[in-house]
mmCIF file of C-alpha atoms and ligand atoms in Angstrom:
data_model
loop_
_atom_site.group_PDB
_atom_site.id
_atom_site.type_symbol
_atom_site.label_atom_id
_atom_site.label_comp_id
_atom_site.label_asym_id
_atom_site.label_seq_id
_atom_site.Cartn_x
_atom_site.Cartn_y
_atom_site.Cartn_z
ATOM 1 C CA MET A 1 -10.959 81.529 11.766
ATOM 2 C CA TYR A 2 -13.163 83.840 9.230
ATOM 3 C CA LYS A 3 -11.189 85.855 7.309
ATOM 4 C CA GLN A 4 -12.027 89.514 6.614
ATOM 5 C CA ASP A 5 -12.399 89.366 2.936
ATOM 6 C CA ASN A 6 -14.110 85.770 2.712
ATOM 7 C CA ASP A 7 -17.215 85.495 0.219
ATOM 8 C CA LYS A 8 -16.360 88.851 -1.334
ATOM 9 C CA LEU A 9 -15.925 90.268 -4.569
ATOM 10 C CA TYR A 10 -13.645 93.129 -5.263
ATOM 11 C CA ARG A 11 -13.490 95.516 -8.590
ATOM 12 C CA TYR A 12 -10.471 97.264 -9.471
ATOM 13 C CA LEU A 13 -8.667 99.653 -12.055
ATOM 14 C CA PHE A 14 -5.324 100.090 -13.131
ATOM 15 C CA GLN A 15 -5.065 103.566 -13.556
ATOM 16 C CA ASN A 16 -2.569 104.251 -16.057
ATOM 17 C CA ARG A 17 -3.106 100.874 -17.683
ATOM 18 C CA ALA A 18 -6.409 100.981 -19.161
ATOM 19 C CA VAL A 19 -6.916 97.326 -17.603
ATOM 20 C CA ARG A 20 -9.629 96.373 -15.163
ATOM 21 C CA GLY A 21 -9.665 93.628 -12.700
ATOM 22 C CA GLU A 22 -11.739 91.583 -10.312
ATOM 23 C CA TRP A 23 -11.279 89.336 -7.550
ATOM 24 C CA VAL A 24 -13.470 86.822 -5.675
ATOM 25 C CA ARG A 25 -13.256 84.202 -2.993
ATOM 26 C CA LEU A 26 -16.108 81.891 -2.268
ATOM 27 C CA ASN A 27 -16.257 80.498 1.140
ATOM 28 C CA ASP A 28 -19.524 79.920 2.556
ATOM 29 C CA THR A 29 -21.074 80.870 -0.795
ATOM 30 C CA PHE A 30 -18.988 77.158 -2.214
ATOM 31 C CA THR A 31 -19.641 75.430 0.994
ATOM 32 C CA GLU A 32 -23.395 75.597 1.271
ATOM 33 C CA THR A 33 -23.754 75.092 -2.329
ATOM 34 C CA LEU A 34 -22.280 71.408 -1.575
ATOM 35 C CA ASN A 35 -23.932 70.897 1.579
ATOM 36 C CA THR A 36 -26.829 68.573 0.621
ATOM 37 C CA HIS A 37 -25.020 66.827 -2.154
ATOM 38 C CA HIS A 38 -22.185 64.442 -2.014
ATOM 39 C CA TYR A 39 -20.592 65.034 -5.187
ATOM 40 C CA PRO A 40 -17.313 63.123 -6.051
ATOM 41 C CA ILE A 41 -14.465 65.348 -5.388
ATOM 42 C CA ALA A 42 -13.314 66.588 -9.077
ATOM 43 C CA VAL A 43 -17.007 67.272 -9.638
ATOM 44 C CA GLN A 44 -17.010 69.605 -6.569
ATOM 45 C CA ASN A 45 -14.118 71.183 -7.607
ATOM 46 C CA LEU A 46 -15.641 71.934 -11.146
ATOM 47 C CA LEU A 47 -18.637 73.098 -9.532
ATOM 48 C CA GLY A 48 -16.351 75.628 -7.630
ATOM 49 C CA GLU A 49 -14.818 76.833 -10.656
ATOM 50 C CA MET A 50 -17.793 77.369 -12.649
ATOM 51 C CA LEU A 51 -19.108 79.441 -9.497
ATOM 52 C CA VAL A 52 -15.907 81.629 -9.658
ATOM 53 C CA ALA A 53 -16.362 81.693 -13.211
ATOM 54 C CA THR A 54 -20.066 83.104 -12.863
ATOM 55 C CA SER A 55 -19.389 85.490 -10.298
ATOM 56 C CA LEU A 56 -16.615 87.094 -12.058
ATOM 57 C CA LEU A 57 -18.791 86.780 -15.507
ATOM 58 C CA THR A 58 -21.655 88.705 -13.575
ATOM 59 C CA ALA A 59 -19.359 91.259 -12.099
ATOM 60 C CA THR A 60 -18.497 92.624 -15.637
ATOM 61 C CA MET A 61 -22.478 92.885 -16.571
ATOM 62 C CA LYS A 62 -23.573 96.616 -16.833
ATOM 63 C CA PHE A 63 -27.263 95.772 -16.198
ATOM 64 C CA GLU A 64 -29.260 94.005 -13.594
ATOM 65 C CA GLY A 65 -29.814 90.212 -14.501
ATOM 66 C CA THR A 66 -28.737 86.696 -14.383
ATOM 67 C CA ILE A 67 -26.191 84.665 -15.975
ATOM 68 C CA THR A 68 -26.285 80.723 -16.524
ATOM 69 C CA VAL A 69 -23.205 78.790 -16.938
ATOM 70 C CA GLN A 70 -24.049 75.327 -18.105
ATOM 71 C CA ILE A 71 -22.066 72.124 -19.029
ATOM 72 C CA GLN A 72 -23.837 69.271 -20.976
ATOM 73 C CA GLY A 73 -21.783 66.303 -21.852
ATOM 74 C CA ASP A 74 -22.489 62.705 -22.432
ATOM 75 C CA GLY A 75 -19.683 61.454 -19.693
ATOM 76 C CA PRO A 76 -20.750 60.343 -16.347
ATOM 77 C CA LEU A 77 -21.035 64.286 -15.375
ATOM 78 C CA LYS A 78 -24.390 64.678 -17.404
ATOM 79 C CA LEU A 79 -24.977 68.430 -16.317
ATOM 80 C CA ALA A 80 -23.515 71.177 -14.042
ATOM 81 C CA VAL A 81 -25.120 74.430 -14.027
ATOM 82 C CA VAL A 82 -24.349 77.489 -11.963
ATOM 83 C CA ASN A 83 -26.768 80.630 -11.557
ATOM 84 C CA GLY A 84 -25.714 84.059 -10.801
ATOM 85 C CA ASN A 85 -27.131 87.660 -10.357
ATOM 86 C CA GLU A 86 -25.941 91.177 -10.002
ATOM 87 C CA GLN A 87 -26.228 91.087 -6.526
ATOM 88 C CA GLN A 88 -23.781 87.950 -6.540
ATOM 89 C CA GLN A 89 -26.370 85.618 -5.311
ATOM 90 C CA LEU A 90 -24.939 82.248 -6.536
ATOM 91 C CA ARG A 91 -26.287 78.740 -6.562
ATOM 92 C CA ALA A 92 -25.354 75.235 -8.130
ATOM 93 C CA LEU A 93 -26.447 71.953 -9.542
ATOM 94 C CA ALA A 94 -24.598 68.915 -10.530
ATOM 95 C CA ARG A 95 -26.099 65.418 -11.950
ATOM 96 C CA VAL A 96 -23.796 62.877 -12.104
ATOM 97 C CA GLU A 97 -24.395 59.097 -13.361
ATOM 98 C CA GLY A 98 -21.722 56.841 -12.707
ATOM 99 C CA GLU A 99 -18.244 56.725 -11.510
ATOM 100 C CA VAL A 100 -16.121 59.953 -11.596
ATOM 101 C CA ALA A 101 -12.620 59.426 -10.493
ATOM 102 C CA GLU A 102 -10.909 61.507 -7.729
ATOM 103 C CA THR A 103 -8.448 62.974 -10.486
ATOM 104 C CA ALA A 104 -10.987 62.920 -13.435
ATOM 105 C CA THR A 105 -9.966 65.663 -16.047
ATOM 106 C CA LEU A 106 -12.739 67.938 -17.415
ATOM 107 C CA HIS A 107 -12.973 65.742 -20.371
ATOM 108 C CA GLU A 108 -13.211 62.439 -18.495
ATOM 109 C CA MET A 109 -16.165 63.778 -16.615
ATOM 110 C CA ILE A 110 -17.749 65.481 -19.605
ATOM 111 C CA GLY A 111 -16.971 63.388 -22.691
ATOM 112 C CA ASN A 112 -18.258 65.194 -25.455
ATOM 113 C CA GLY A 113 -19.897 68.486 -24.373
ATOM 114 C CA VAL A 114 -20.376 72.144 -24.954
ATOM 115 C CA LEU A 115 -20.419 75.260 -22.347
ATOM 116 C CA VAL A 116 -23.385 77.245 -22.774
ATOM 117 C CA ILE A 117 -23.439 80.928 -21.427
ATOM 118 C CA SER A 118 -26.708 82.647 -21.027
ATOM 119 C CA ILE A 119 -26.971 86.257 -20.272
ATOM 120 C CA ILE A 120 -30.832 87.250 -19.364
ATOM 121 C CA PRO A 121 -31.075 90.726 -18.339
ATOM 122 C CA THR A 122 -33.917 91.828 -16.014
ATOM 123 C CA ASP A 123 -34.840 94.034 -19.079
ATOM 124 C CA GLY A 124 -33.803 93.172 -22.741
ATOM 125 C CA GLU A 125 -32.694 90.729 -24.850
ATOM 126 C CA ARG A 126 -31.074 87.602 -23.607
ATOM 127 C CA TYR A 127 -28.068 86.187 -25.075
ATOM 128 C CA GLN A 128 -26.737 82.655 -25.572
ATOM 129 C CA GLY A 129 -22.977 81.534 -26.419
ATOM 130 C CA VAL A 130 -22.394 77.875 -26.933
ATOM 131 C CA ILE A 131 -18.762 77.284 -26.511
ATOM 132 C CA GLY A 132 -17.082 73.887 -27.499
ATOM 133 C CA LEU A 133 -15.462 72.287 -24.631
ATOM 134 C CA ASP A 134 -12.299 71.957 -26.523
ATOM 135 C CA LYS A 135 -9.801 73.251 -24.123
ATOM 136 C CA PRO A 136 -8.418 71.368 -21.263
ATOM 137 C CA THR A 137 -9.888 73.635 -18.648
ATOM 138 C CA ILE A 138 -12.872 75.976 -18.036
ATOM 139 C CA ARG A 139 -10.800 78.899 -17.802
ATOM 140 C CA GLU A 140 -9.115 78.523 -21.016
ATOM 141 C CA CYS A 141 -12.510 78.041 -22.583
ATOM 142 C CA LEU A 142 -13.603 80.924 -20.982
ATOM 143 C CA GLU A 143 -10.861 83.317 -22.052
ATOM 144 C CA ASP A 144 -11.403 81.705 -25.451
ATOM 145 C CA TYR A 145 -15.420 83.156 -25.248
ATOM 146 C CA PHE A 146 -14.267 86.627 -24.051
ATOM 147 C CA MET A 147 -12.177 86.932 -27.242
ATOM 148 C CA ARG A 148 -14.422 85.773 -29.718
ATOM 149 C CA SER A 149 -18.155 87.065 -28.173
ATOM 150 C CA GLU A 150 -16.137 90.676 -26.953
ATOM 151 C CA GLN A 151 -13.143 90.922 -28.726
ATOM 152 C CA LEU A 152 -11.372 91.629 -25.542
ATOM 153 C CA GLN A 153 -8.453 90.182 -24.003
ATOM 154 C CA THR A 154 -9.225 88.787 -20.924
ATOM 155 C CA HIS A 155 -6.953 86.697 -18.567
ATOM 156 C CA LEU A 156 -8.434 84.269 -15.707
ATOM 157 C CA VAL A 157 -7.161 82.758 -12.707
ATOM 158 C CA ILE A 158 -9.855 80.135 -11.316
ATOM 159 C CA ARG A 159 -8.717 77.718 -8.648
ATOM 160 C CA THR A 160 -10.556 75.416 -5.891
ATOM 161 C CA GLY A 161 -8.897 73.940 -3.089
ATOM 162 C CA GLU A 162 -9.038 73.690 0.816
ATOM 163 C CA TYR A 163 -7.976 76.579 3.185
ATOM 164 C CA GLU A 164 -7.488 75.871 6.985
ATOM 165 C CA GLY A 165 -9.295 72.605 6.146
ATOM 166 C CA THR A 166 -12.622 73.831 4.454
ATOM 167 C CA ALA A 167 -13.262 73.886 0.739
ATOM 168 C CA VAL A 168 -12.586 77.852 -0.940
ATOM 169 C CA ALA A 169 -12.873 78.540 -4.376
ATOM 170 C CA GLY A 170 -11.441 81.831 -5.832
ATOM 171 C CA GLY A 171 -10.228 83.632 -8.890
ATOM 172 C CA MET A 172 -9.445 86.672 -10.709
ATOM 173 C CA LEU A 173 -10.314 88.470 -13.850
ATOM 174 C CA LEU A 174 -7.833 90.813 -15.658
ATOM 175 C CA GLN A 175 -9.583 92.580 -18.899
ATOM 176 C CA ILE A 176 -8.422 95.237 -21.435
ATOM 177 C CA MET A 177 -10.707 98.318 -20.925
ATOM 178 C CA PRO A 178 -13.440 97.864 -23.867
ATOM 179 C CA ASP A 179 -12.851 101.813 -24.972
ATOM 180 C CA GLY A 180 -9.715 100.814 -26.756
ATOM 181 C CA THR A 181 -7.196 102.584 -24.951
ATOM 182 C CA GLY A 182 -5.073 99.940 -23.109
ATOM 183 C CA THR A 183 -2.310 98.359 -25.177
ATOM 184 C CA PRO A 184 -1.457 94.505 -25.552
ATOM 185 C CA GLU A 185 1.970 95.308 -23.654
ATOM 186 C CA ASP A 186 0.265 96.688 -20.525
ATOM 187 C CA PHE A 187 -2.068 93.648 -20.557
ATOM 188 C CA GLU A 188 0.471 90.893 -20.865
ATOM 189 C CA HIS A 189 2.702 92.662 -18.115
ATOM 190 C CA LEU A 190 -0.420 92.556 -15.488
ATOM 191 C CA ALA A 191 -1.212 89.017 -16.434
ATOM 192 C CA THR A 192 2.355 87.858 -16.263
ATOM 193 C CA LEU A 193 1.827 89.731 -12.321
ATOM 194 C CA THR A 194 -1.503 87.980 -11.654
ATOM 195 C CA GLU A 195 -0.383 84.181 -12.908
ATOM 196 C CA THR A 196 2.261 84.287 -10.189
ATOM 197 C CA VAL A 197 -0.718 84.384 -7.326
ATOM 198 C CA LYS A 198 -0.370 81.168 -5.126
ATOM 199 C CA ASP A 199 -3.124 79.513 -3.717
ATOM 200 C CA GLU A 200 -2.687 80.401 -0.268
ATOM 201 C CA GLU A 201 -2.668 83.877 -1.404
ATOM 202 C CA LEU A 202 -5.838 83.759 -3.271
ATOM 203 C CA PHE A 203 -7.523 81.835 -0.266
ATOM 204 C CA GLY A 204 -5.912 83.741 2.528
ATOM 205 C CA LEU A 205 -5.232 86.963 2.061
ATOM 206 C CA THR A 206 -7.258 90.091 2.479
ATOM 207 C CA ALA A 207 -7.955 91.967 -1.003
ATOM 208 C CA GLU A 208 -5.777 94.871 0.016
ATOM 209 C CA GLU A 209 -2.961 92.257 1.041
ATOM 210 C CA LEU A 210 -3.092 90.235 -2.148
ATOM 211 C CA LEU A 211 -3.282 93.407 -4.624
ATOM 212 C CA TYR A 212 -0.153 95.050 -2.854
ATOM 213 C CA ARG A 213 1.328 91.517 -3.167
ATOM 214 C CA LEU A 214 0.854 91.281 -6.682
ATOM 215 C CA TYR A 215 0.741 94.852 -8.014
ATOM 216 C CA HIS A 216 2.998 97.043 -5.407
ATOM 217 C CA GLU A 217 4.543 98.996 -8.259
ATOM 218 C CA GLU A 218 0.692 99.721 -10.218
ATOM 219 C CA HIS A 219 -1.645 102.401 -9.318
ATOM 220 C CA VAL A 220 -4.613 100.381 -8.079
ATOM 221 C CA GLN A 221 -8.037 102.021 -7.624
ATOM 222 C CA VAL A 222 -10.207 99.574 -5.584
ATOM 223 C CA TYR A 223 -13.953 99.742 -5.689
ATOM 224 C CA GLU A 224 -16.228 98.705 -2.765
ATOM 225 C CA PRO A 225 -16.588 94.958 -2.565
ATOM 226 C CA GLN A 226 -19.710 93.371 -3.071
ATOM 227 C CA ASN A 227 -20.800 90.090 -0.700
ATOM 228 C CA THR A 228 -21.464 86.977 -2.401
ATOM 229 C CA GLU A 229 -23.739 84.527 -1.192
ATOM 230 C CA PHE A 230 -25.415 80.900 -1.943
ATOM 231 C CA LYS A 231 -28.992 81.563 -2.807
ATOM 232 C CA CYS A 232 -31.378 79.449 -3.951
ATOM 233 C CA GLY A 233 -34.600 80.603 -5.686
ATOM 234 C CA CYS A 234 -37.018 77.780 -4.779
ATOM 235 C CA SER A 235 -40.226 78.494 -2.833
ATOM 236 C CA ARG A 236 -43.275 76.318 -1.836
ATOM 237 C CA GLU A 237 -45.264 78.266 -4.469
ATOM 238 C CA ARG A 238 -43.024 76.822 -7.431
ATOM 239 C CA SER A 239 -42.903 73.302 -6.302
ATOM 240 C CA GLY A 240 -46.880 73.469 -6.059
ATOM 241 C CA ASN A 241 -47.066 74.630 -9.403
ATOM 242 C CA ALA A 242 -44.516 71.980 -10.608
ATOM 243 C CA ILE A 243 -47.197 69.309 -9.261
ATOM 244 C CA LEU A 244 -49.860 70.992 -11.274
ATOM 245 C CA LEU A 245 -47.960 70.524 -14.149
ATOM 246 C CA LEU A 246 -48.427 66.787 -13.828
ATOM 247 C CA PRO A 247 -51.531 64.982 -15.063
ATOM 248 C CA THR A 248 -54.307 64.471 -12.454
ATOM 249 C CA GLU A 249 -54.367 60.735 -12.633
ATOM 250 C CA GLU A 250 -50.488 60.947 -11.961
ATOM 251 C CA ILE A 251 -51.064 63.186 -9.060
ATOM 252 C CA GLU A 252 -53.861 60.789 -7.782
ATOM 253 C CA GLU A 253 -51.248 58.217 -8.018
ATOM 254 C CA MET A 254 -48.555 59.912 -6.093
ATOM 255 C CA LEU A 255 -50.762 61.043 -3.528
ATOM 256 C CA ALA A 256 -51.975 56.986 -2.727
ATOM 257 C CA GLU A 257 -48.489 55.874 -3.023
ATOM 258 C CA LYS A 258 -47.121 58.089 -0.193
ATOM 259 C CA ASN A 259 -49.902 58.120 2.054
ATOM 260 C CA GLY A 260 -51.670 61.238 1.191
ATOM 261 C CA VAL A 261 -48.690 63.718 1.205
ATOM 262 C CA ILE A 262 -46.651 64.259 -1.766
ATOM 263 C CA ASP A 263 -42.738 65.615 -1.109
ATOM 264 C CA MET A 264 -41.125 67.536 -3.402
ATOM 265 C CA GLN A 265 -37.341 68.471 -2.634
ATOM 266 C CA CYS A 266 -35.536 70.978 -4.253
ATOM 267 C CA GLU A 267 -32.331 69.659 -6.199
ATOM 268 C CA CYS A 268 -30.693 72.877 -5.693
ATOM 269 C CA CYS A 269 -30.821 73.488 -1.863
ATOM 270 C CA GLY A 270 -32.258 70.207 -0.836
ATOM 271 C CA THR A 271 -35.062 71.890 1.008
ATOM 272 C CA GLN A 272 -38.250 69.759 1.110
ATOM 273 C CA TYR A 273 -42.080 70.859 0.403
ATOM 274 C CA PHE A 274 -44.756 68.433 1.317
ATOM 275 C CA PHE A 275 -48.258 68.869 0.080
ATOM 276 C CA ASP A 276 -51.378 66.864 0.803
ATOM 277 C CA LYS A 277 -54.545 66.927 -1.275
ATOM 278 C CA LYS A 278 -55.947 69.692 0.210
ATOM 279 C CA ALA A 279 -53.001 71.785 -0.426
ATOM 280 C CA ILE A 280 -52.675 70.714 -4.118
ATOM 281 C CA GLU A 281 -56.484 71.517 -4.633
ATOM 282 C CA GLU A 282 -55.853 75.097 -3.300
ATOM 283 C CA PHE A 283 -52.969 75.435 -5.760
ATOM 284 C CA LYS A 284 -55.292 74.275 -8.569
ATOM 285 C CA GLU A 285 -57.971 76.741 -7.392
ATOM 286 C CA GLU A 286 -55.430 79.602 -7.451
ATOM 287 C CA ALA A 287 -54.109 78.652 -10.871
ATOM 288 C CA ASP A 288 -57.674 78.445 -12.208
ATOM 289 C CA LYS A 289 -58.551 81.624 -10.719
ATOM 290 C CA LEU A 290 -55.197 83.358 -12.522
ATOM 291 C CA ASN A 291 -56.285 81.560 -15.987
ATOM 292 C CA GLN A 292 -59.436 83.228 -16.161
ATOM 293 C CA LEU A 293 -57.991 86.447 -15.331
ATOM 294 C CA GLY A 294 -55.957 85.562 -18.602
ATOM 295 C CA LEU A 295 -52.770 85.726 -16.581
HETATM 296 ZN ZN1 LIG B 1 -33.674 75.080 -3.339
#
């Protein structure tokens, strides 16, 4: 059954405590990300956690732009990357080489690795933070990141699992207001309440029910929710331009090998794009035209 607050992100404010909060649940957003892939379960869960983290992070942005959360390592999971924007459009991708056990920990998957957070405003300067993966979970690494980069006490809940037989990921963020009016005692009190959230509450309740369950003695001001969705930014044009980056001889060889049609599959969403010689020539003409115009 489709629940009212599936694929939603809520922001709220604890009015008497100068602490803000966010809650997100990713249903279709998460399962559509996994659709075209057969990731080991531990990788699937990690991607769910990264999707939640990216969603919560982009919701703290005060500008339009994208955030990329990326893990690189030397273990069987070579790369895991999630991309999100201020409209809560998210996508994720993992590259696995070798076996990943069902119960593999973050470090068993990654080996020696880092977590890279790139914040790319539509207008303005990019920011990149590199975090050592020296804690057992993404959640703890990110709490550390907020403390170091923004000097803001932040508490995160990030969980993945199943609800009524379908994969789901959810999370909460609690952050002391940047204006310095919140006290550590108030923050700790709310963090303790937040930490009591059960999986079935996070995955099954509406926002209203959940916030009441956790904070019924608090004054919580809740803002209009945002929808979250899986959205890949790929296009025929981008794939065509990627082919043009190859040397001409290589394109010729590929065409010969593949009966005159090169197929490009998007790693992220699985969409296939087909190009024959004529289509590639058209892309080339278009690119030459733009080059001549100095674009
Ligand atoms: Zn795609």
